[in-house]
PDB file of C-alpha atoms in Angstrom:
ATOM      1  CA  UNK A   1      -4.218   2.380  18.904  1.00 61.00           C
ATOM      2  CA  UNK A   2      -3.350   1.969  15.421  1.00 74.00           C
ATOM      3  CA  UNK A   3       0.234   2.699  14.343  1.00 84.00           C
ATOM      4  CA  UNK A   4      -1.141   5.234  11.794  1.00 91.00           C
ATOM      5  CA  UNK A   5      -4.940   6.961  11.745  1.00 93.00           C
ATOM      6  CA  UNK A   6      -6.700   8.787   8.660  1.00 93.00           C
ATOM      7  CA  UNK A   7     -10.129   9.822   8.568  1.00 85.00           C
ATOM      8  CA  UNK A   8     -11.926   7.391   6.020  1.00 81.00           C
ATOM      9  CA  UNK A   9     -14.430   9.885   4.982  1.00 84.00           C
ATOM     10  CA  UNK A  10     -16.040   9.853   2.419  1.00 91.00           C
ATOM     11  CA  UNK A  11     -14.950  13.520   0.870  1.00 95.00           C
ATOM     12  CA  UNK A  12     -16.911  15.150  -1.687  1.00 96.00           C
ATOM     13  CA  UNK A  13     -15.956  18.456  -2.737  1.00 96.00           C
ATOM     14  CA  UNK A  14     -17.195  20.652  -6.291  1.00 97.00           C
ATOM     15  CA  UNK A  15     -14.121  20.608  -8.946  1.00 97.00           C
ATOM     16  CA  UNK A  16     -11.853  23.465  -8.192  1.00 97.00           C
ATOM     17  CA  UNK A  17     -11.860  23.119  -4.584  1.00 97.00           C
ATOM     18  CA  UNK A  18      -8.499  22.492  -2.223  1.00 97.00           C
ATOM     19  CA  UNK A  19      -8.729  19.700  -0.521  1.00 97.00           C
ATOM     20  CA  UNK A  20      -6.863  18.932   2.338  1.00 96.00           C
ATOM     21  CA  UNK A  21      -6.023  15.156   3.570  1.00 97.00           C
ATOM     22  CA  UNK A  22      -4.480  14.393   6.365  1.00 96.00           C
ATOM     23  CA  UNK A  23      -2.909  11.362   8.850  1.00 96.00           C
ATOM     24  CA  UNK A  24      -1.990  10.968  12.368  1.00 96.00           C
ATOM     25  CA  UNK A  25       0.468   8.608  13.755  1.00 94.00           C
ATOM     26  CA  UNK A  26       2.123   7.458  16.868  1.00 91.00           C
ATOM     27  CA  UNK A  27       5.472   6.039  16.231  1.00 87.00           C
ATOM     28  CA  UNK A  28       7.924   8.788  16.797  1.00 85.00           C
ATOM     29  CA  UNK A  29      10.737   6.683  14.433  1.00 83.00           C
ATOM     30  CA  UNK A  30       8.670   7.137  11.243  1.00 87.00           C
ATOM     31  CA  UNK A  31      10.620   9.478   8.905  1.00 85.00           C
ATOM     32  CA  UNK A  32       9.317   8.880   5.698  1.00 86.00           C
ATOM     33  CA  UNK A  33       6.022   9.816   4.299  1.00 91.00           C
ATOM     34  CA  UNK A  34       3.962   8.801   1.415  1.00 91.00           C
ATOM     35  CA  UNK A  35       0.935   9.593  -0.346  1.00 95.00           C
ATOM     36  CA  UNK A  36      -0.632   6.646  -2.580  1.00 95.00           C
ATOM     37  CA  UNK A  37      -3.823   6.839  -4.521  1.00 96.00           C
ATOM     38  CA  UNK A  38      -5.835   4.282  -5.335  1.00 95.00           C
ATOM     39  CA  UNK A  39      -8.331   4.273  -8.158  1.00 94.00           C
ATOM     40  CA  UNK A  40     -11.269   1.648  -7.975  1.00 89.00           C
ATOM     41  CA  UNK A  41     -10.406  -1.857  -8.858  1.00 86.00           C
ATOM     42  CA  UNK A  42      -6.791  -1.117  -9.131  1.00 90.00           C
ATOM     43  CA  UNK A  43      -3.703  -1.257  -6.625  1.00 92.00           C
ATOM     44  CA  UNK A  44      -2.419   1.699  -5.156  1.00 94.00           C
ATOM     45  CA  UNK A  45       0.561   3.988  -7.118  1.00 92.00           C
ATOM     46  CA  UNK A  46       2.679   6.345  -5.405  1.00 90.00           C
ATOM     47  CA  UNK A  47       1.567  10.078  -5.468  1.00 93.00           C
ATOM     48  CA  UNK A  48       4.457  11.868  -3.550  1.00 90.00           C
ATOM     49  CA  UNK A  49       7.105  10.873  -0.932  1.00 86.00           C
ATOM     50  CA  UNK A  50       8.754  13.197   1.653  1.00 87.00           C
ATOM     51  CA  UNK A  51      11.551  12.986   4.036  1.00 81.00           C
ATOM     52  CA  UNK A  52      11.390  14.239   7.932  1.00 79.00           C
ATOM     53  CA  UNK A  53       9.333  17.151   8.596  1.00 80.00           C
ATOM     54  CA  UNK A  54       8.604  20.193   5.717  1.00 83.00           C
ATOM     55  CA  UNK A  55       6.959  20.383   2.651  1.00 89.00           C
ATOM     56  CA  UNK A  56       7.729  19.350  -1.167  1.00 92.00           C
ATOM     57  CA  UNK A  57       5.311  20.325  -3.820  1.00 94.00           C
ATOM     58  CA  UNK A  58       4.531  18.971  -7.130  1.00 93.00           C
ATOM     59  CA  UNK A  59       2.046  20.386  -9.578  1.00 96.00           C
ATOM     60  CA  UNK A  60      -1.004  20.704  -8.173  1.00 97.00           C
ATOM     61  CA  UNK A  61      -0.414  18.446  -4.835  1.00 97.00           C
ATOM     62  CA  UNK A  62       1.677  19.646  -1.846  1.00 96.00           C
ATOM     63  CA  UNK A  63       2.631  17.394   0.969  1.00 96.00           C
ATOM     64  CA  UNK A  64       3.356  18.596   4.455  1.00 95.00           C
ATOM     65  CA  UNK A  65       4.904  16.420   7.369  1.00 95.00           C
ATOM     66  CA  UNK A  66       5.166  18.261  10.922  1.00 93.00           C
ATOM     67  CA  UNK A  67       6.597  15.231  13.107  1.00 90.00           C
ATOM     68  CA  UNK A  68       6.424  17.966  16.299  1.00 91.00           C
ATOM     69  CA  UNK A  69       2.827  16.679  15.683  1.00 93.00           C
ATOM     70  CA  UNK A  70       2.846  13.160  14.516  1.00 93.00           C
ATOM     71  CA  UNK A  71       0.796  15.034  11.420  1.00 94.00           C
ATOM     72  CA  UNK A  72       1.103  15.114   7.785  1.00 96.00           C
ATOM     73  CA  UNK A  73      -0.931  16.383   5.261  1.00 96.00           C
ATOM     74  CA  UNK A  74      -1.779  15.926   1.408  1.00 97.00           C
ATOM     75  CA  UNK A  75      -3.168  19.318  -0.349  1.00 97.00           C
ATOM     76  CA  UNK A  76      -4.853  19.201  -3.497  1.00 97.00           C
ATOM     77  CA  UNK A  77      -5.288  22.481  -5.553  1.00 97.00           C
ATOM     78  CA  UNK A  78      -7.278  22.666  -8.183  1.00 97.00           C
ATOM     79  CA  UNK A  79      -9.030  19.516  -8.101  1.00 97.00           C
ATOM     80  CA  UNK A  80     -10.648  17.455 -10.846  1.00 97.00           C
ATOM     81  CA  UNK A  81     -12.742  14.856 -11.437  1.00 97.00           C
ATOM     82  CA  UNK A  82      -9.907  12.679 -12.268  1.00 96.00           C
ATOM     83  CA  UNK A  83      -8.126  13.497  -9.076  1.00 97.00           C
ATOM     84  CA  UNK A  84     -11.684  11.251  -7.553  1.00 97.00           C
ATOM     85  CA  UNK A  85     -10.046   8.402  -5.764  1.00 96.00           C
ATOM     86  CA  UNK A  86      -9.004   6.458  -2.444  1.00 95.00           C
ATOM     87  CA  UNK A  87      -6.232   8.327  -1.072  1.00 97.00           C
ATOM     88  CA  UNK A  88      -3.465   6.060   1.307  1.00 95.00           C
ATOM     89  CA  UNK A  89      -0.867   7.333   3.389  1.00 95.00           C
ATOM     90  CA  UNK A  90       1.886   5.381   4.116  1.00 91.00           C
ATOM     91  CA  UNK A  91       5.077   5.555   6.539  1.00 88.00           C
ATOM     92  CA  UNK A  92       8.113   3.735   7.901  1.00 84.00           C
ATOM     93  CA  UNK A  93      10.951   4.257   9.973  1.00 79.00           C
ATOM     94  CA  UNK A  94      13.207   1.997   7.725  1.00 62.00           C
ATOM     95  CA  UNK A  95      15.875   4.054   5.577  1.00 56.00           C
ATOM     96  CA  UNK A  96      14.960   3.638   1.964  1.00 50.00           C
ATOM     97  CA  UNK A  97      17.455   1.246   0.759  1.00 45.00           C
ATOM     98  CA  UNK A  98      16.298  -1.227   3.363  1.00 45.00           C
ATOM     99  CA  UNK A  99      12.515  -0.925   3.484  1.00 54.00           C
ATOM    100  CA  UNK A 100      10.808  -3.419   4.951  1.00 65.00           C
ATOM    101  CA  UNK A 101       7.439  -2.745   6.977  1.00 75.00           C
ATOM    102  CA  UNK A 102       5.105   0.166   5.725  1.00 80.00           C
ATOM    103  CA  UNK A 103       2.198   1.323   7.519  1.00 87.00           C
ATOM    104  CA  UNK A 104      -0.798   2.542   5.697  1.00 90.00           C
ATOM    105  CA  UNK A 105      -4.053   4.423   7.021  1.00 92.00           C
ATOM    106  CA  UNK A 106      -7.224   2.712   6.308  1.00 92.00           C
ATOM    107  CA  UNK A 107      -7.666   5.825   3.301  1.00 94.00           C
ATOM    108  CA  UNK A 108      -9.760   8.663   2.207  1.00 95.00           C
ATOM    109  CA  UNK A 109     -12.287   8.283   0.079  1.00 94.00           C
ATOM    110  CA  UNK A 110     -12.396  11.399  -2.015  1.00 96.00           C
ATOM    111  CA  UNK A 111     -14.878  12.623  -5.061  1.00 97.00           C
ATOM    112  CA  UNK A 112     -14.759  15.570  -7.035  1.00 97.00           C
ATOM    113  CA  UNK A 113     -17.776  16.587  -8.839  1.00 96.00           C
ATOM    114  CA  UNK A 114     -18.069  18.570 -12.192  1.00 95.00           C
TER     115      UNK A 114
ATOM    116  CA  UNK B   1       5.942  -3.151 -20.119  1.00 80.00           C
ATOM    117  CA  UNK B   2       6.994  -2.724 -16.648  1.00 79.00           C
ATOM    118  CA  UNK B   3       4.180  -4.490 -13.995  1.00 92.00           C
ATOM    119  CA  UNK B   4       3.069  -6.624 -11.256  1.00 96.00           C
ATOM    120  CA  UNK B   5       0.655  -9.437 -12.539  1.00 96.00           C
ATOM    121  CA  UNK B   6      -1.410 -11.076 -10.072  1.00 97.00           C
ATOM    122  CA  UNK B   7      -3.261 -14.745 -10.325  1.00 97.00           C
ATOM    123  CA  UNK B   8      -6.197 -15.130 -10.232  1.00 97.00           C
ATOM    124  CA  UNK B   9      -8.096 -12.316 -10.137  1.00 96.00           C
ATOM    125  CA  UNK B  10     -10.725 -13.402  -8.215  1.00 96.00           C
ATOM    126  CA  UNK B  11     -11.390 -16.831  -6.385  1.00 96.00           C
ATOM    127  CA  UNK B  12     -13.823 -18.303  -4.127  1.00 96.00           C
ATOM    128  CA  UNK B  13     -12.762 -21.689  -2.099  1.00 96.00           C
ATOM    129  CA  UNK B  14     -14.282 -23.355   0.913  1.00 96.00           C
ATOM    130  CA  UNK B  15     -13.062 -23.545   4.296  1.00 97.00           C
ATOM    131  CA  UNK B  16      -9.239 -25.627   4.483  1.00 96.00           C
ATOM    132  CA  UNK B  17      -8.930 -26.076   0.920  1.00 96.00           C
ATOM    133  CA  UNK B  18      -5.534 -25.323   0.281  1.00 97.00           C
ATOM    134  CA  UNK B  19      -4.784 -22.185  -2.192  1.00 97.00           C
ATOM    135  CA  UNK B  20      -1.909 -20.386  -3.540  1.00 97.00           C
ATOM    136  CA  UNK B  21      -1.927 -16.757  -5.309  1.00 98.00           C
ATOM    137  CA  UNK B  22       0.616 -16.065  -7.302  1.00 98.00           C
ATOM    138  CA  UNK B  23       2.572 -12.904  -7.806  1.00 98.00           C
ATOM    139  CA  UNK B  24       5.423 -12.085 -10.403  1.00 98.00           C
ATOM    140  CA  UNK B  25       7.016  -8.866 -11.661  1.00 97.00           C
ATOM    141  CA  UNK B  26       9.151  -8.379 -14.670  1.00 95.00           C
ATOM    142  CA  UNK B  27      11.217  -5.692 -13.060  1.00 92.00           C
ATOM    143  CA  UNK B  28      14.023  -7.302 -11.641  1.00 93.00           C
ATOM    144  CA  UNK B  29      12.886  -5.780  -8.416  1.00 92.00           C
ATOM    145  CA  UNK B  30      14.980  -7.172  -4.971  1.00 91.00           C
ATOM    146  CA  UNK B  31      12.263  -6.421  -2.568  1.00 90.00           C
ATOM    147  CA  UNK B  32       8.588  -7.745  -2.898  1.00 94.00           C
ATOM    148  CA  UNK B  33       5.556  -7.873  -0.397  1.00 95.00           C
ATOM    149  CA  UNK B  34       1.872  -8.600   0.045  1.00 97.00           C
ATOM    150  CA  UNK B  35      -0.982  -6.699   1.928  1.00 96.00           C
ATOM    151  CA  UNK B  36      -4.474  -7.847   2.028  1.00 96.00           C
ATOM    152  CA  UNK B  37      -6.866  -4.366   2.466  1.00 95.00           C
ATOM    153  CA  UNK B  38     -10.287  -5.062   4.432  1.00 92.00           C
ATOM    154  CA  UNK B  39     -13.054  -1.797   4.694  1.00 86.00           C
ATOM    155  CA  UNK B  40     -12.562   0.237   7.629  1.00 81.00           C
ATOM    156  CA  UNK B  41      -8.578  -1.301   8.534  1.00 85.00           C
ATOM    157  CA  UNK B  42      -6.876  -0.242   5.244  1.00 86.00           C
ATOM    158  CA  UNK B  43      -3.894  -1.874   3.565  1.00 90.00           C
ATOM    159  CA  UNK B  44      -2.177  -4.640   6.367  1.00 91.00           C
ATOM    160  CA  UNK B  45       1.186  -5.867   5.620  1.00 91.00           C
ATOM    161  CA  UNK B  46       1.381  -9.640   5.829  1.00 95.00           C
ATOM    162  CA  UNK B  47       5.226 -10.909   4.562  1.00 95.00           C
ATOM    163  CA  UNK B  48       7.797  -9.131   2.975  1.00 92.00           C
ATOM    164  CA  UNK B  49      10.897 -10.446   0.835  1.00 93.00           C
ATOM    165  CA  UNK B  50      13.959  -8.395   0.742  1.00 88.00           C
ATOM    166  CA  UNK B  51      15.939 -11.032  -1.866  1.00 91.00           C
ATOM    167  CA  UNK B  52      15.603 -14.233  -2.705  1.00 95.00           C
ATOM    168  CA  UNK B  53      15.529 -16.694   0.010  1.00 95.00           C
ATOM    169  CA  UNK B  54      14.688 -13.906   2.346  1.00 93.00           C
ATOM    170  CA  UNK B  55      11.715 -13.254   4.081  1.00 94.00           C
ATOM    171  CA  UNK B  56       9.847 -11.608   7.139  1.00 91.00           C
ATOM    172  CA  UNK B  57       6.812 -11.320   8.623  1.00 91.00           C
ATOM    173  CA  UNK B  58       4.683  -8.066   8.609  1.00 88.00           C
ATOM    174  CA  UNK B  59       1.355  -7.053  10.716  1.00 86.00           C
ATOM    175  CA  UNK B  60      -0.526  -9.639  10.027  1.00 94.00           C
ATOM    176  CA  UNK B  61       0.961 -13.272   8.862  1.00 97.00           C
ATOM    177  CA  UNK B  62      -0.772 -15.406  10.948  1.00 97.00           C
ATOM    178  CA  UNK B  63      -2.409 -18.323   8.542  1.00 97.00           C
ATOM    179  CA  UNK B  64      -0.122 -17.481   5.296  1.00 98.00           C
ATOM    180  CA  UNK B  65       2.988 -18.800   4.026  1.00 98.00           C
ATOM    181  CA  UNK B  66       5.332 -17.044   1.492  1.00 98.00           C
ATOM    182  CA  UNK B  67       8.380 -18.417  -0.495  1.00 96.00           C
ATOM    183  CA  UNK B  68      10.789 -16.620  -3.053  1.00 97.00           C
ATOM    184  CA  UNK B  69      13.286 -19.212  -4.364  1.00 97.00           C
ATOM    185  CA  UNK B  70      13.044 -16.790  -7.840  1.00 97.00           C
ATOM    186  CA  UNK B  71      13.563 -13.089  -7.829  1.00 96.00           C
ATOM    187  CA  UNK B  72      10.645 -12.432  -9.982  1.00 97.00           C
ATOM    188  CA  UNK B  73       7.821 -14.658  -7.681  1.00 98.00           C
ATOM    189  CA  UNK B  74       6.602 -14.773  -4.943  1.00 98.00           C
ATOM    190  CA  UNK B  75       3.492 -16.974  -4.115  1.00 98.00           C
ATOM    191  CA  UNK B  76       1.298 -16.659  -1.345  1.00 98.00           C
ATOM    192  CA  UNK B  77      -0.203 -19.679   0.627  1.00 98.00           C
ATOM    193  CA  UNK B  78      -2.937 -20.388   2.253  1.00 97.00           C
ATOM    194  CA  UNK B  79      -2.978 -23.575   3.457  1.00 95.00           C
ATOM    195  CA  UNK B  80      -5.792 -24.295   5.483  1.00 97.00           C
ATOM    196  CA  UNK B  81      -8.037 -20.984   4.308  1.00 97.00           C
ATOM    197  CA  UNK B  82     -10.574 -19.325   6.962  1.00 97.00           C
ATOM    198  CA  UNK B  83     -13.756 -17.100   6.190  1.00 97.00           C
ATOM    199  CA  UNK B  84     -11.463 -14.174   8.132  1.00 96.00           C
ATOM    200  CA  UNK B  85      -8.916 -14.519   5.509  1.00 98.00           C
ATOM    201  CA  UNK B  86     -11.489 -13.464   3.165  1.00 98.00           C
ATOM    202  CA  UNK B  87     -10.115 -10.059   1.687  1.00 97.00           C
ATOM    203  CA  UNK B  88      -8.393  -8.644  -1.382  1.00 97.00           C
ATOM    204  CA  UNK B  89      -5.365  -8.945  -1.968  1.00 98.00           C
ATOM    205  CA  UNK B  90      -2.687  -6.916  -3.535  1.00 97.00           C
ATOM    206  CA  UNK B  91       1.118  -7.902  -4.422  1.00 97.00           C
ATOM    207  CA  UNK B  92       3.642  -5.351  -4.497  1.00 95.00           C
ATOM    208  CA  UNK B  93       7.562  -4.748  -5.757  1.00 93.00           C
ATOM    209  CA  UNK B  94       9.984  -1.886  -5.843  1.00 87.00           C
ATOM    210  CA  UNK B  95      13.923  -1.721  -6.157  1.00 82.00           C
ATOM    211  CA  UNK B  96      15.659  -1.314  -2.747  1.00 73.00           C
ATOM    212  CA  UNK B  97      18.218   0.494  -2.421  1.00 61.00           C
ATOM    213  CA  UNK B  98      17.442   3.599  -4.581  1.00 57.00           C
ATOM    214  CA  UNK B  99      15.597   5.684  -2.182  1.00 59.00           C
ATOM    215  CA  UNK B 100      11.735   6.472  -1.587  1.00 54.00           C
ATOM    216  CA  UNK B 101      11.566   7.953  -5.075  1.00 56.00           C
ATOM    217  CA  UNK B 102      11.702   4.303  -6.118  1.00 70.00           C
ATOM    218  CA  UNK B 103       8.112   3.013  -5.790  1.00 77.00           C
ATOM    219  CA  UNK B 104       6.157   0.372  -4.847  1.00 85.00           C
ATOM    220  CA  UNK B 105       4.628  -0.987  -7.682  1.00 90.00           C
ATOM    221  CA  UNK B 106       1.121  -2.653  -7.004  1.00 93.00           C
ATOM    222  CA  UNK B 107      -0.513  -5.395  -8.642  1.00 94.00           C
ATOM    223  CA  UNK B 108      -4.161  -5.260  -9.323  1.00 92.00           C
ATOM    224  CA  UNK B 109      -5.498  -7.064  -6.571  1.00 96.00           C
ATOM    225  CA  UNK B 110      -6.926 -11.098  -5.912  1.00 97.00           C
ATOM    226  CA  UNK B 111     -10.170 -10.771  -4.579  1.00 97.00           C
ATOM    227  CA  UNK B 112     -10.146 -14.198  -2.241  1.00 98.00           C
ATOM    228  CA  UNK B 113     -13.643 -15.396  -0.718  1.00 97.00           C
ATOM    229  CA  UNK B 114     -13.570 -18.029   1.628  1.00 97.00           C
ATOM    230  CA  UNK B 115     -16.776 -19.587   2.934  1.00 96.00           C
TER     231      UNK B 115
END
């Protein structure tokens, strides 16, 4: 079983929609939480990054971690065309100051149509 | 301006040719690592450098070989390259020490074809 699991799709949802995103994962010492996105041809860039379990919004995307679970989630209100990319999470146990291994899903493949 | 660069871009080689990718970042950034991201299995760590001189193995190093005698590069090695190792390829540096709001910064990518 892979450290961390997230549905590949591919998405494809009308502009305006909420979109949820979400990731599973097994290690119970992962405590941080990321969200990259990935736009074709390019390297991922950090969307949002949460500590432990709860929720931290900003804009338009809200991130969610319930480690009860093992779950987190990536919610996109609103969303545009421009918000059309290959969405990564990511996660470590590490403390910040000392990261060192990350563990990514494989990504979501989302498109938002006009 | 602030980035990652990322040589080359693309490259195809043959079977045990030797190859190195380089990376380099102009941010003065301590920690610096490289994935390779395959359809279907996502972004897999291979080494990691926390400093110079120091380095670790992620998920998957098995046929690479890193070195960071600078801050600012770190090459990766192949030196006997493998159709499996075919893949692309991204480099990637943040600061340590200031917290996950401190990101990784990605280069764009070496797509690496070995046949």
């Amino acid at each position: 079983q892979k450290e961390v699991e997230q549905d590949p799709g591919p998405l494809s949802v009308p502009e305006g929609a909420i979109v949820s995103l979400n990731c599973t994962y097994s290690n119970s010492a992962f405590q941080y939480f990321m969200w990259y996105r990935q736009y074709s041809r390019k390297g991922p860039e950090l969307l949002m990054y949460t500590y432990s379990s709860g929720n931290k919004e900003d804009g338009r995307f809200t991130a969610q971690v319930d480690k009860s679970s093992k779950y987190i989630s990536l919610f996109i209100r609103d969303s545009q065309p421009s918000d059309s990319a290959t969405y990564l999470c990511a996660m470590s146990a590490n403390r910040g100051s000392t990261l060192g291994r990350l563990y990514f899903g494989r990504g979501t493949q989302l498109t938002v149509w006009p | 301006e602030a980035q990652v660069t990322q040589n080359p871009r693309y490259l195809i080689t043959v079977t045990g040719k030797k190859l190195t990718v380089t990376c380099s970042q102009n941010m003065n950034h301590e920690y610096m690592s490289w994935y390779r991201q395959d359809p279907g299995l996502g972004l897999r760590q291979i080494y990691y450098s926390m400093n110079v001189e120091v380095t670790d193995k992620g998920d998957v190093p098995e046929g690479y070989k890193v070195s960071r005698k600078e801050k600012r590069n770190f090459p990766l090695i192949l030196e006997s390259p493998s159709p499996n190792q075919t893949s692309l390829y991204f480099c990637a540096s943040r600061l340590t020490g200031a917290g996950y709001n401190s990101p990784l910064h990605f280069g764009n990518g070496t797509r690496l074809t070995v046949t």
